[in-house]
Structure formats: structure tokens, C-alpha cells
Amino acid sequence: MGVGTVWVHVEPTPGGVASISLELLAAARRFGERVEAVCAGGDRDALSAAVGEHGASVLRYLELPDEALVGPPLAASLAAAVAGSDDPPAAILAATTYDGRDVAGRLSARLDVPVITNVTELAVSDGALVGIEPIFGGTTNVHTRFSAGGGPQVFLIRPKSFQATPTGGPPAQPAELPAVDCGASGAARVVGRHAEESTGPKLDEAAVVVSGGRGLGEAGKYEMIEQVAGLLKGAAGASRAIVDAGWVPYSQQVGQTGKVVKPDVYIACGISGATQHLVGMKNSRNIVAVNKDPEAPIFGVADLGIVGDVHKVLPRLIEALQSRS
Amino acid sequence: MRIAVSVKQIPDPANPGRLDPDTNALVRDEKLILDESDSYGVEMALQMAEATGGEVVVVSMAPNEEFGGLRTALAMGADRAILVSDEALAGSDALGTAKVLAAAMRRAEPDLILTATESTDGYTGTVPAQVAELLDLPSVTFAKSVSLGDGEVTVQRQTETGYDEVVCPLPAVLSVTAGVVEPRYPSFKGIMAAKNKPADRLGIADLGIEAGEVGWAGARQEIVEVAPVPAREAGEVVTDDGSGHERIVAFLEELKIL
Ligand SMILES: Cc1cc2nc3c(=O)[nH]c(=O)nc-3n(C[C@H](O)[C@H](O)[C@H](O)COP(=O)(O)OP(=O)(O)OC[C@H]3O[C@@H](n4cnc5c(N)ncnc54)[C@H](O)[C@@H]3O)c2cc1C
Ligand SMILES: Nc1ncnc2c1ncn2[C@@H]1O[C@H](COP(=O)(O)O)[C@@H](O)[C@H]1O
């Protein structure tokens, strides 16, 4: 069933588009009669090819100075485009990412429309989109829709909720998003960009993710996690407890405020399984947990649970894996 | 320098509450506490105020004149509190909350506004950007390190792959991540002093906000269904007798990972 035109906020990466943006395009295609991508900055040709291949007919593009943050100028420009359009979008989708939240939040304030957040599934009821949002650590789903009338229905979608699927479409038609002066709100300047060195597959794309938590005892022991991850050609993740403690960078955090992962196998070592951690990994296809506490909540979602000491199980596991390779 | 910190008061996360089966509203029948996520902003504000001789104002919107979380922030060392409590606010969504916080912030006239990146119980993560937009201020969200300069802040902003260094003129809104500083515990002296610190208690009329803009009406959305999610079936749990690692290897072999 169609709900009209859907705009999808897509996020550029160097030379392409973020995988989460392709997930959003897949979500939009299920309900939109017409799917258009909106974007600030990035490689325009690469973007239009990538979003076209995933079903967007148009790429509305805002030129963005290198030093600008995305949120204020894109929200201002989108608000103006919605107001000035003959075919205003019925819905706008953005992702629960750093920039996605800025864009949705500022756009909502500009247009005076609410945002339905933390959406992991969409449905249609009476011609309106319904956002489905997990609460209480994913044990309950709340279905919310906007009351009739007002501006576009704005949704913030969590990563890994939809499967990106190419349609093989042609490059999206280019369209300008005219820049709008966003005044004081646009005054912050990016003066440097720092990427952490990472080897191996990316955390949110790896087939195997091995994560460590406070049960490792000390920062130096995280090396065991990296070793197991390396031997399984996977990525190493972490609970927030050890990110906050400074043992590993934030970019490796799995959970509500970190990355959402959905690998073939997730191996949790010394992680209790707090609800905020579970929402980031419990849709993994298979879950293995090692924890010395038989009552740890992580065992409630594990396919294989080992009640044991990480300092004993992991060194033996490393040895066993090394002897195979 | 005046720093305002928005602090949410929430039910103890150890006891997350439940949904009222008739209204689908979140029922919170106990006393509210300071959201731990906001304790980082409070600590950062205190450190900045100590360094500059400034003032820290903590601002909260909460039902039933709840003050427990604000009192904790005052006991940590904040100078004064603004509490907005009004029956008309029941059911407010993030934008409604942001409108109230923005109006309260306008009264406080801060040089810097700090929030958390997301609340523990609501976690929409949109309030900081909404407040900034309503106040026409720049914002840097997901700040994992902040240093105060002359009329500006330099922020390390979390990104997918690392961080961006962002320079932002004041006044501005920053949302700070957990772990950015180590929140202090209130001292006994702090707890005693908190009792006599000034608190502004406001309703929406004091802020020039109409009832229709906030609460259920202002949220302009309806919950159409609340459904339990089938629990993931728990698998096998074995106690390590020295061969636990072999079980893992066998499991990975079964999945053709090895
Ligand atoms: C708003 C908000 C957002 C949050 N977002 C996230 C998030 O994105 N990601 C996240 O992970 N958390 C998040 N949290 C934090 C979360 O609530 C937990 O505090 C955190 O996940 C706990 O990390 P942990 O499991 O490593 O530590 P703990 O809970 O301390 O668990 C350590 C576990 O290790 C086990 N253990 C100890 N020693 C050993 C040993 N020798 N061998 C084996 N096991 C051992 C213990 O039995 C225990 O189960 C968030 C919290 C809030 C309030
Ligand atoms: N009722 C409230 N009172 C004060 N601050 C709030 C309130 N709601 C949200 N905030 C602030 O906004 C941040 C993000 O909240 P949220 O958008 O609900 O995830 C919180 O961590 C608080 O700093």
C-alpha cells in the first residue's frame, strides 16, 4: 500500500553512501509510491548512482562547505523545500545516527512536527505509517502513528532494522536543495577529522563479532578479544562499561548508544547482558556467551552459554583456533 | 559564565515501570531520581564553573513537582534549579519537552547548555537538537571531550569511525556522552547545602506556553498497539569443566564459521 512520496536522508561516506542509508531506502520502497533521497555533501555522482541502484528516483542534494556540520543547514533547507513543494513528502526517514538525529530533531522543531524515534519496523494503518519501537529492552513493541494532518511524518530508524536490497535502478535524477541561511545555529565549524585505525572487517558488517566486557578485569585483557576476533576473521566489540573505562574506543561499543550488530555469530565474553547492550546484538543469528555467573541475563539470549572464567576459556579457545590455522 | 544543564528525573532504571493498559502511558509510581546520563553534564558544568568562577543552573521538566533528581544535582554542587511541572505536560513527547526546556533556558540566559546524548528511559536522542533549533543556537551533539576557550568551545564529536574536532561559538548546546568526565558523589556538606539552594518552580503559563502545544494534544501521535515480543529461545548453558572452549569450536564448526 502506498503512502505517497517518501524522502530518505542519506549519509555520504568518502566516495559513496553509508550502508544504513541503503537500509532506509529499502524501508521507504515498501511504502512509498515515490522514493527520493536527500543529502548534504559528499560525492554527488557516486551518491546518485548508489541511491538510484537502491530505488531512489531523485537525489535532492545540498552543497555543504567542508567545515559545516550537517544538521542545521540540511534541516533548514529541507524545511524550506517541504514548504515550497507541490508534492510535499508524506514521510521523511532518517537514521538513528549522529547526524540523522540532528537532522530529524532540528527539522521537527522547524516544521513543528513530532518525530517517532527508535523505529525498527514500519507498517501502514488507515493510509498512515506506523512506527514500531521496542521498549523494555526489546521485550515489548509499541506501535505509534501520527494523528492526521500537519506536516510530513518524520521517523528515526535504527540501523540493521531493514535489509538493503538493490533494485538495479538507474542513477537518481539530480535536483538541487537550495541552501537556506540558518543563522547562528550554523556557526559551529569542523576543524579536523580523525578516523581511528581499524584492521579487519567493520564492526557492523562483520560475520563474526567478539565482544568483551567488564568481566575481562583489566584493559590489557581486551587483547584476548582482539585475538579471537582476528582468528575468526571477525570484528572486536565492547560493552559500554569498558568503553567508559577507557579500555577501548567508543567506536567499538555495541548497544543502544553504540553500534547495532547482526552477525552470523556474536560471542559475548564477560558481559552481563544489560538491556541496553542486548538491543544492540540480540538479533544476531547466533549468540555465544561466556560468563562466570550462571544467572547473567546474557544467557537468556544465548544459543550456547559457557558458565566459566574468561581468563581460562579464552586462552584455551585462542590456542585451539591457532592450532587449526 | 552561566552554564545550564538539562537534567531528566526518571524512575530508577532497576525498576523501569510499566505501561498503563488503558492509556498506554508509562506508569511511574515511585520517586524519581537523577538520570545517570545527565550526571556527566552536571559534572562537566561544575568543573567549568569552578575554573571560571561561573554559575551552574540545573533545569528539569517533571511531573508532580518531583525534585529528587534536581536535589542530587544541587548536592553535587549546582547553584540553583529550575523545575517545570504542570498537569498539562502529561504525555508530552520529545518536541513538547524541548519547547518547555527551551522556554526555561531562555529565562536562565545561559552561555552554555549541556544535555546528555539520550535519556535512559526515553532515549529519543532528539531533545538536544530540538532545544538548539528552538533557541536558534548552534549545537554539537555526541561531545566526548570539551575544552572551554574564549567565547567558544572546542569539542571532540563522536563519529562512526572516530571523532571530528569542532569549534563552536557560545552560546551553544552540547550533548555530552557518558564517560566524558567522572561524576562526583554528593558530599555530606553538599547534601545539607542543597536544602537551602534557590529553586524556581514554574508552570507552563509562567513560560508563555499554551496547554495545546504540549502534553498528549501537543504530541499529535497515538499509540495504536502494544505487543509483547516473542522471547528469543534460550539455548544450552554448560558449565566449563576445562572443555568449554571445545564446545565453542564445535558450535562454530556446525555453523560453518570454521
Ligand atoms: C542510557 C544508557 C545507554 C546505555 N548504552 C549502552 C550501550 O550502548 N552498550 C552497552 O553495552 N551498555 C550500555 N549501557 C550500560 C549498560 O546498562 C551496562 O551498564 C553495561 O552494558 C554493562 O557492561 P558489562 O556487561 O561489561 O559490565 P557488568 O554489567 O559489570 O558485567 C560484567 C559481567 O562479567 C562477568 N564476569 C566477571 N568476571 C568474570 C570472569 N572472570 N569470567 C567471566 N565472566 C566474568 C560478571 O558475571 C558480569 O556478568 C547504557 C546505559 C544507559 C543508562
Ligand atoms: N524532562 C526533561 N527534563 C530535563 N531534561 C530533559 C528532559 N527530557 C530530556 N531531557 C534532556 O535531553 C536529553 C535527551 O533526552 P531524550 O531526547 O529523551 O533522549 C536528556 O538526556 C536530558 O539531558
XYZ file of C-alpha atoms in Angstrom, chain B residues 2 9 28 31 94 144 196 207 236 248:
10
model
C 26.471 30.664 33.351
C 14.390 12.861 36.510
C 5.916 5.675 37.290
C 10.048 8.711 43.426
C 10.299 14.990 22.773
C 33.176 13.123 24.056
C 18.839 25.898 51.036
C 6.715 30.216 30.344
C 22.067 -24.672 26.023
C 32.557 -23.157 21.207
